[in-house]
PDB file of C-alpha atoms in Angstrom:
ATOM      1  CA  GLU A  17       2.373 -14.805  -6.854  1.00  0.00           C
ATOM      2  CA  ILE A  18      -0.489 -14.845  -4.384  1.00  0.00           C
ATOM      3  CA  VAL A  19      -3.554 -13.319  -6.007  1.00  0.00           C
ATOM      4  CA  MET A  20      -5.915 -11.409  -3.733  1.00  0.00           C
ATOM      5  CA  THR A  21      -9.518 -11.151  -4.909  1.00  0.00           C
ATOM      6  CA  GLN A  22     -11.941  -8.721  -3.303  1.00  0.00           C
ATOM      7  CA  SER A  23     -15.706  -8.731  -3.531  1.00  0.00           C
ATOM      8  CA  PRO A  24     -17.851  -6.978  -4.339  1.00  0.00           C
ATOM      9  CA  ALA A  25     -16.157  -4.386  -6.545  1.00  0.00           C
ATOM     10  CA  THR A  26     -18.686  -1.784  -5.399  1.00  0.00           C
ATOM     11  CA  LEU A  27     -20.888  -1.869  -2.317  1.00  0.00           C
ATOM     12  CA  SER A  28     -23.735   0.602  -1.835  1.00  0.00           C
ATOM     13  CA  VAL A  29     -24.799   0.996   1.785  1.00  0.00           C
ATOM     14  CA  SER A  30     -26.816   3.596   3.667  1.00  0.00           C
ATOM     15  CA  PRO A  31     -25.278   5.539   6.554  1.00  0.00           C
ATOM     16  CA  GLY A  32     -25.879   3.763   9.844  1.00  0.00           C
ATOM     17  CA  GLU A  33     -26.048   0.342   8.226  1.00  0.00           C
ATOM     18  CA  ARG A  34     -23.445  -2.453   8.235  1.00  0.00           C
ATOM     19  CA  ALA A  35     -20.995  -3.166   5.421  1.00  0.00           C
ATOM     20  CA  THR A  36     -19.251  -6.479   4.872  1.00  0.00           C
ATOM     21  CA  LEU A  37     -16.270  -6.643   2.505  1.00  0.00           C
ATOM     22  CA  SER A  38     -14.609  -9.883   1.455  1.00  0.00           C
ATOM     23  CA  CYS A  39     -11.087 -10.796   0.448  1.00  0.00           C
ATOM     24  CA  ARG A  40      -9.892 -14.167  -0.797  1.00  0.00           C
ATOM     25  CA  ALA A  41      -6.294 -15.315  -1.248  1.00  0.00           C
ATOM     26  CA  SER A  42      -5.271 -17.780  -3.943  1.00  0.00           C
ATOM     27  CA  GLN A  43      -3.307 -19.705  -1.305  1.00  0.00           C
ATOM     28  CA  SER A  44      -3.040 -19.538   2.452  1.00  0.00           C
ATOM     29  CA  VAL A  45      -1.564 -16.350   3.904  1.00  0.00           C
ATOM     30  CA  SER A  46      -2.127 -17.473   7.510  1.00  0.00           C
ATOM     31  CA  SER A  47      -3.219 -14.353   9.401  1.00  0.00           C
ATOM     32  CA  ASN A  48      -0.776 -12.072   7.581  1.00  0.00           C
ATOM     33  CA  LEU A  49      -3.503  -9.951   6.070  1.00  0.00           C
ATOM     34  CA  ALA A  50      -4.045  -6.202   6.297  1.00  0.00           C
ATOM     35  CA  TRP A  51      -6.852  -3.862   5.313  1.00  0.00           C
ATOM     36  CA  TYR A  52      -6.317  -0.274   4.140  1.00  0.00           C
ATOM     37  CA  GLN A  53      -8.662   2.633   3.468  1.00  0.00           C
ATOM     38  CA  LYS A  54      -7.933   4.882   0.498  1.00  0.00           C
ATOM     39  CA  LYS A  55      -9.589   8.199  -0.263  1.00  0.00           C
ATOM     40  CA  PRO A  56      -8.875  10.302  -3.384  1.00  0.00           C
ATOM     41  CA  GLY A  57      -5.817  12.470  -2.957  1.00  0.00           C
ATOM     42  CA  GLN A  58      -4.926  10.919   0.374  1.00  0.00           C
ATOM     43  CA  ALA A  59      -2.404   8.354   1.495  1.00  0.00           C
ATOM     44  CA  PRO A  60      -3.640   4.840   2.200  1.00  0.00           C
ATOM     45  CA  ARG A  61      -4.417   4.285   5.871  1.00  0.00           C
ATOM     46  CA  LEU A  62      -3.778   1.028   7.713  1.00  0.00           C
ATOM     47  CA  LEU A  63      -6.956  -0.177   9.380  1.00  0.00           C
ATOM     48  CA  ILE A  64      -6.449  -3.824  10.322  1.00  0.00           C
ATOM     49  CA  TYR A  65      -3.391  -6.093  10.494  1.00  0.00           C
ATOM     50  CA  GLY A  66      -2.941  -9.680  11.534  1.00  0.00           C
ATOM     51  CA  ALA A  67      -6.392 -10.192   9.971  1.00  0.00           C
ATOM     52  CA  SER A  68      -8.192  -8.917  13.063  1.00  0.00           C
ATOM     53  CA  THR A  69      -6.092  -6.386  15.019  1.00  0.00           C
ATOM     54  CA  ARG A  70      -7.143  -2.778  14.695  1.00  0.00           C
ATOM     55  CA  ALA A  71      -4.347  -0.308  14.007  1.00  0.00           C
ATOM     56  CA  THR A  72      -3.782   2.645  16.323  1.00  0.00           C
ATOM     57  CA  GLY A  73      -6.710   5.045  16.370  1.00  0.00           C
ATOM     58  CA  ILE A  74      -9.079   2.858  14.355  1.00  0.00           C
ATOM     59  CA  PRO A  75     -12.592   2.828  15.854  1.00  0.00           C
ATOM     60  CA  ALA A  76     -14.158  -0.329  17.195  1.00  0.00           C
ATOM     61  CA  ARG A  77     -16.940  -0.241  14.586  1.00  0.00           C
ATOM     62  CA  LEU A  78     -14.330  -1.651  12.170  1.00  0.00           C
ATOM     63  CA  SER A  79     -13.480  -5.303  12.639  1.00  0.00           C
ATOM     64  CA  GLY A  80     -11.595  -7.930  10.684  1.00  0.00           C
ATOM     65  CA  SER A  81     -11.849 -11.681  10.693  1.00  0.00           C
ATOM     66  CA  GLY A  82     -10.622 -14.760   8.890  1.00  0.00           C
ATOM     67  CA  SER A  83      -7.466 -16.752   8.347  1.00  0.00           C
ATOM     68  CA  GLY A  84      -5.931 -18.863   5.634  1.00  0.00           C
ATOM     69  CA  THR A  85      -7.640 -17.795   2.421  1.00  0.00           C
ATOM     70  CA  GLU A  86     -10.910 -16.131   3.451  1.00  0.00           C
ATOM     71  CA  PHE A  87     -11.090 -12.743   5.160  1.00  0.00           C
ATOM     72  CA  THR A  88     -13.758 -10.203   6.004  1.00  0.00           C
ATOM     73  CA  LEU A  89     -13.777  -6.543   6.951  1.00  0.00           C
ATOM     74  CA  THR A  90     -16.944  -5.445   8.689  1.00  0.00           C
ATOM     75  CA  ILE A  91     -17.915  -1.857   9.321  1.00  0.00           C
ATOM     76  CA  SER A  92     -20.903  -1.550  11.592  1.00  0.00           C
ATOM     77  CA  SER A  93     -23.030   1.602  11.622  1.00  0.00           C
ATOM     78  CA  LEU A  94     -21.413   3.343   8.655  1.00  0.00           C
ATOM     79  CA  GLN A  95     -20.345   6.947   9.130  1.00  0.00           C
ATOM     80  CA  SER A  96     -19.814   9.500   6.360  1.00  0.00           C
ATOM     81  CA  GLU A  97     -16.036   9.216   6.707  1.00  0.00           C
ATOM     82  CA  ASP A  98     -16.165   5.470   6.002  1.00  0.00           C
ATOM     83  CA  PHE A  99     -17.130   5.874   2.351  1.00  0.00           C
ATOM     84  CA  ALA A 100     -13.902   5.150   0.475  1.00  0.00           C
ATOM     85  CA  VAL A 101     -12.066   2.380  -1.341  1.00  0.00           C
ATOM     86  CA  TYR A 102     -10.811  -0.523   0.771  1.00  0.00           C
ATOM     87  CA  TYR A 103      -7.883  -2.770  -0.117  1.00  0.00           C
ATOM     88  CA  CYS A 104      -6.736  -6.016   1.415  1.00  0.00           C
ATOM     89  CA  GLN A 105      -3.050  -6.945   1.285  1.00  0.00           C
ATOM     90  CA  GLN A 106      -1.151 -10.092   2.095  1.00  0.00           C
ATOM     91  CA  TYR A 107       2.330  -9.846   3.582  1.00  0.00           C
ATOM     92  CA  ASN A 108       2.826 -13.542   4.257  1.00  0.00           C
ATOM     93  CA  ASP A 109       4.705 -14.082   1.013  1.00  0.00           C
ATOM     94  CA  TRP A 110       7.226 -11.317   1.691  1.00  0.00           C
ATOM     95  CA  PRO A 111       8.607  -9.427  -0.069  1.00  0.00           C
ATOM     96  CA  ASN A 112       6.145 -10.301  -2.840  1.00  0.00           C
ATOM     97  CA  TYR A 113       3.412  -8.222  -1.271  1.00  0.00           C
ATOM     98  CA  THR A 114       0.125  -8.215  -3.173  1.00  0.00           C
ATOM     99  CA  PHE A 115      -3.055  -6.213  -2.890  1.00  0.00           C
ATOM    100  CA  GLY A 116      -6.611  -6.933  -3.858  1.00  0.00           C
ATOM    101  CA  GLN A 117      -8.165  -4.820  -6.577  1.00  0.00           C
ATOM    102  CA  GLY A 118     -10.239  -2.867  -4.053  1.00  0.00           C
ATOM    103  CA  THR A 119     -13.858  -2.502  -2.981  1.00  0.00           C
ATOM    104  CA  LYS A 120     -15.484   0.886  -3.388  1.00  0.00           C
ATOM    105  CA  LEU A 121     -17.873   1.582  -0.526  1.00  0.00           C
ATOM    106  CA  GLU A 122     -20.374   4.157  -1.668  1.00  0.00           C
ATOM    107  CA  ILE A 123     -23.360   5.893  -0.158  1.00  0.00           C
ATOM    108  CA  LYS A 124     -26.698   4.352  -1.094  1.00  0.00           C
TER     109      LYS A 124
ATOM    110  CA  GLU B1247       4.826  11.873  14.712  1.00  0.00           C
ATOM    111  CA  VAL B1248       5.818   9.769  11.727  1.00  0.00           C
ATOM    112  CA  GLN B1249       6.045  11.771   8.508  1.00  0.00           C
ATOM    113  CA  LEU B1250       6.945  10.630   5.017  1.00  0.00           C
ATOM    114  CA  LEU B1251       7.254  13.209   2.248  1.00  0.00           C
ATOM    115  CA  GLU B1252       7.833  12.160  -1.350  1.00  0.00           C
ATOM    116  CA  SER B1253       9.263  14.384  -4.065  1.00  0.00           C
ATOM    117  CA  GLY B1254      10.744  14.126  -7.522  1.00  0.00           C
ATOM    118  CA  GLY B1255       7.725  13.205  -9.587  1.00  0.00           C
ATOM    119  CA  GLY B1256       6.932  14.844 -12.885  1.00  0.00           C
ATOM    120  CA  LEU B1257       6.452  14.399 -16.610  1.00  0.00           C
ATOM    121  CA  VAL B1258       9.014  12.326 -18.484  1.00  0.00           C
ATOM    122  CA  GLN B1259       9.136  10.829 -21.964  1.00  0.00           C
ATOM    123  CA  PRO B1260       9.130   7.075 -22.526  1.00  0.00           C
ATOM    124  CA  GLY B1261      12.653   5.735 -22.107  1.00  0.00           C
ATOM    125  CA  GLY B1262      13.561   8.550 -19.746  1.00  0.00           C
ATOM    126  CA  SER B1263      14.668   8.543 -16.125  1.00  0.00           C
ATOM    127  CA  LEU B1264      13.465  10.031 -12.878  1.00  0.00           C
ATOM    128  CA  ARG B1265      14.606   9.832  -9.257  1.00  0.00           C
ATOM    129  CA  LEU B1266      12.099   9.893  -6.437  1.00  0.00           C
ATOM    130  CA  SER B1267      12.943  10.823  -2.852  1.00  0.00           C
ATOM    131  CA  CYS B1268      11.104  10.235   0.399  1.00  0.00           C
ATOM    132  CA  ALA B1269      12.122  12.264   3.444  1.00  0.00           C
ATOM    133  CA  ALA B1270      11.303  10.474   6.687  1.00  0.00           C
ATOM    134  CA  SER B1271      10.972  11.835  10.205  1.00  0.00           C
ATOM    135  CA  GLY B1272       9.491  10.913  13.563  1.00  0.00           C
ATOM    136  CA  PHE B1273      11.045   7.441  13.851  1.00  0.00           C
ATOM    137  CA  THR B1274      14.430   5.708  13.783  1.00  0.00           C
ATOM    138  CA  PHE B1275      14.619   5.440   9.999  1.00  0.00           C
ATOM    139  CA  SER B1276      17.470   2.948   9.833  1.00  0.00           C
ATOM    140  CA  SER B1277      15.557   0.393  11.906  1.00  0.00           C
ATOM    141  CA  TYR B1278      12.734  -0.161   9.462  1.00  0.00           C
ATOM    142  CA  VAL B1279      12.023  -1.793   6.144  1.00  0.00           C
ATOM    143  CA  MET B1280      10.820   0.741   3.584  1.00  0.00           C
ATOM    144  CA  SER B1281       8.890   0.202   0.373  1.00  0.00           C
ATOM    145  CA  TRP B1282       7.605   2.007  -2.682  1.00  0.00           C
ATOM    146  CA  VAL B1283       4.006   1.308  -3.693  1.00  0.00           C
ATOM    147  CA  ARG B1284       2.281   2.813  -6.726  1.00  0.00           C
ATOM    148  CA  GLN B1285      -1.235   3.431  -7.945  1.00  0.00           C
ATOM    149  CA  ALA B1286      -1.866   3.914 -11.650  1.00  0.00           C
ATOM    150  CA  PRO B1287      -4.790   6.147 -12.639  1.00  0.00           C
ATOM    151  CA  GLY B1288      -8.060   4.346 -11.905  1.00  0.00           C
ATOM    152  CA  LYS B1289      -6.236   1.234 -10.715  1.00  0.00           C
ATOM    153  CA  GLY B1290      -5.393  -0.440  -7.434  1.00  0.00           C
ATOM    154  CA  LEU B1291      -2.263  -0.479  -5.319  1.00  0.00           C
ATOM    155  CA  GLU B1292       0.862  -2.259  -6.565  1.00  0.00           C
ATOM    156  CA  TRP B1293       3.970  -2.939  -4.496  1.00  0.00           C
ATOM    157  CA  VAL B1294       7.078  -1.842  -6.423  1.00  0.00           C
ATOM    158  CA  SER B1295      10.193  -2.326  -4.312  1.00  0.00           C
ATOM    159  CA  ALA B1296      11.451  -2.776  -0.760  1.00  0.00           C
ATOM    160  CA  ILE B1297      14.724  -2.316   1.113  1.00  0.00           C
ATOM    161  CA  SER B1298      15.977  -3.491   4.482  1.00  0.00           C
ATOM    162  CA  GLY B1299      16.817  -1.081   7.275  1.00  0.00           C
ATOM    163  CA  GLY B1300      20.533  -1.235   6.619  1.00  0.00           C
ATOM    164  CA  GLY B1301      20.081  -1.172   2.859  1.00  0.00           C
ATOM    165  CA  GLY B1302      21.771  -4.512   2.258  1.00  0.00           C
ATOM    166  CA  SER B1303      18.698  -6.324   0.978  1.00  0.00           C
ATOM    167  CA  THR B1304      16.562  -5.057  -1.879  1.00  0.00           C
ATOM    168  CA  PHE B1305      13.606  -6.567  -3.728  1.00  0.00           C
ATOM    169  CA  TYR B1306      11.597  -5.612  -6.780  1.00  0.00           C
ATOM    170  CA  ALA B1307       8.323  -6.439  -8.485  1.00  0.00           C
ATOM    171  CA  ASP B1308       8.862  -8.247 -11.773  1.00  0.00           C
ATOM    172  CA  SER B1309       7.310  -5.278 -13.595  1.00  0.00           C
ATOM    173  CA  VAL B1310      10.209  -2.987 -12.632  1.00  0.00           C
ATOM    174  CA  LYS B1311      13.104  -5.401 -12.092  1.00  0.00           C
ATOM    175  CA  GLY B1312      16.192  -4.308 -14.000  1.00  0.00           C
ATOM    176  CA  ARG B1313      14.853  -0.781 -14.541  1.00  0.00           C
ATOM    177  CA  PHE B1314      14.293   0.599 -11.025  1.00  0.00           C
ATOM    178  CA  THR B1315      16.798   0.793  -8.163  1.00  0.00           C
ATOM    179  CA  ILE B1316      15.823   1.363  -4.557  1.00  0.00           C
ATOM    180  CA  SER B1317      18.325   2.764  -2.073  1.00  0.00           C
ATOM    181  CA  ARG B1318      18.427   4.682   1.179  1.00  0.00           C
ATOM    182  CA  ASP B1319      20.648   7.214   2.914  1.00  0.00           C
ATOM    183  CA  ASN B1320      20.215   6.558   6.621  1.00  0.00           C
ATOM    184  CA  SER B1321      22.385   9.543   7.513  1.00  0.00           C
ATOM    185  CA  LYS B1322      19.795  11.768   5.827  1.00  0.00           C
ATOM    186  CA  ASN B1323      16.691   9.700   6.650  1.00  0.00           C
ATOM    187  CA  THR B1324      15.909   9.482   2.961  1.00  0.00           C
ATOM    188  CA  LEU B1325      14.528   6.720   0.754  1.00  0.00           C
ATOM    189  CA  LEU B1326      15.259   6.853  -2.980  1.00  0.00           C
ATOM    190  CA  LEU B1327      13.918   5.254  -6.136  1.00  0.00           C
ATOM    191  CA  GLN B1328      15.898   5.588  -9.333  1.00  0.00           C
ATOM    192  CA  MET B1329      13.626   4.865 -12.288  1.00  0.00           C
ATOM    193  CA  ASN B1330      15.207   4.231 -15.685  1.00  0.00           C
ATOM    194  CA  SER B1331      13.804   3.137 -19.047  1.00  0.00           C
ATOM    195  CA  LEU B1332      10.421   4.442 -18.027  1.00  0.00           C
ATOM    196  CA  ARG B1333       7.335   3.166 -19.824  1.00  0.00           C
ATOM    197  CA  VAL B1334       3.867   4.610 -20.269  1.00  0.00           C
ATOM    198  CA  GLU B1335       2.578   1.930 -17.911  1.00  0.00           C
ATOM    199  CA  ASP B1336       4.802   3.282 -15.121  1.00  0.00           C
ATOM    200  CA  THR B1337       2.515   6.318 -14.917  1.00  0.00           C
ATOM    201  CA  ALA B1338       1.209   6.363 -11.347  1.00  0.00           C
ATOM    202  CA  VAL B1339       1.246   8.045  -7.989  1.00  0.00           C
ATOM    203  CA  TYR B1340       4.231   6.635  -6.115  1.00  0.00           C
ATOM    204  CA  TYR B1341       4.003   6.279  -2.345  1.00  0.00           C
ATOM    205  CA  CYS B1342       6.755   5.512   0.097  1.00  0.00           C
ATOM    206  CA  ALA B1343       5.615   3.299   2.935  1.00  0.00           C
ATOM    207  CA  LYS B1344       7.122   2.230   6.241  1.00  0.00           C
ATOM    208  CA  ALA B1345       6.862  -1.294   7.583  1.00  0.00           C
ATOM    209  CA  GLY B1346       7.925  -2.744  10.926  1.00  0.00           C
ATOM    210  CA  SER B1347       9.834  -5.578   9.313  1.00  0.00           C
ATOM    211  CA  TRP B1348       9.443  -7.860   6.314  1.00  0.00           C
ATOM    212  CA  LEU B1349       6.484  -9.749   7.793  1.00  0.00           C
ATOM    213  CA  THR B1350       4.438  -6.722   8.742  1.00  0.00           C
ATOM    214  CA  PRO B1351       2.024  -4.412   6.931  1.00  0.00           C
ATOM    215  CA  PHE B1352       2.714  -0.855   5.791  1.00  0.00           C
ATOM    216  CA  ASP B1353       1.844   1.174   8.852  1.00  0.00           C
ATOM    217  CA  TYR B1354       2.635   4.661   7.550  1.00  0.00           C
ATOM    218  CA  TRP B1355       2.452   6.099   4.052  1.00  0.00           C
ATOM    219  CA  GLY B1356       3.439   9.353   2.426  1.00  0.00           C
ATOM    220  CA  GLN B1357       1.068  11.528   0.388  1.00  0.00           C
ATOM    221  CA  GLY B1358       2.571  10.360  -2.888  1.00  0.00           C
ATOM    222  CA  THR B1359       4.218  11.924  -5.903  1.00  0.00           C
ATOM    223  CA  LEU B1360       2.831  11.704  -9.438  1.00  0.00           C
ATOM    224  CA  VAL B1361       4.957  10.284 -12.225  1.00  0.00           C
ATOM    225  CA  THR B1362       3.619  10.727 -15.743  1.00  0.00           C
ATOM    226  CA  VAL B1363       5.335   8.954 -18.622  1.00  0.00           C
ATOM    227  CA  SER B1364       4.125  10.355 -21.913  1.00  0.00           C
ATOM    228  CA  SER B1365       5.422  11.652 -25.185  1.00  0.00           C
TER     229      SER B1365
END
């Protein structure tokens, strides 16, 4: 099983500032990496796939980068709606899909 | 507009059974891989099971293998999850999720249905 490790567990950032979230895979997943946003009581929302491609309707202030085992989600100029939990997921080792444990992005 | 609506959750005793349904609309259901993903209280997301568009290929996480059965009725645009021998640790919100194919992410998710396993 490919283990996905996210850091930090919690990130406190002020509105308008930049947030950088990390995700590491225990072995290479190529660029088959997605990022999701999860808010309480809501369905997860796909943000980024292919490590760096924004999903439909996702604003340009969100960007993804990386390949192999190291990935980053960057949110520039944080808005109130961006405060949530973020999960990375690898789909390279299908169908044994695995998620990271999540990073909670909270208001500082 | 893609819509996925889960139902069938509830309270069940350990060792019991439950069947979840996911009604899909807004896309050609039979053309897409579908999965179930769960989130236990205070925990992260865990993939549970997946099924091919035609239903001929099914896969399970080790944690549910032999106890859960995924299926689909393409004539009714419905995804199913039969859960038997339920354990306390199966308590979670269960989401159905659509994927483009096996090597793609989950692009649409339902709102989830809560399964509580408790005596």
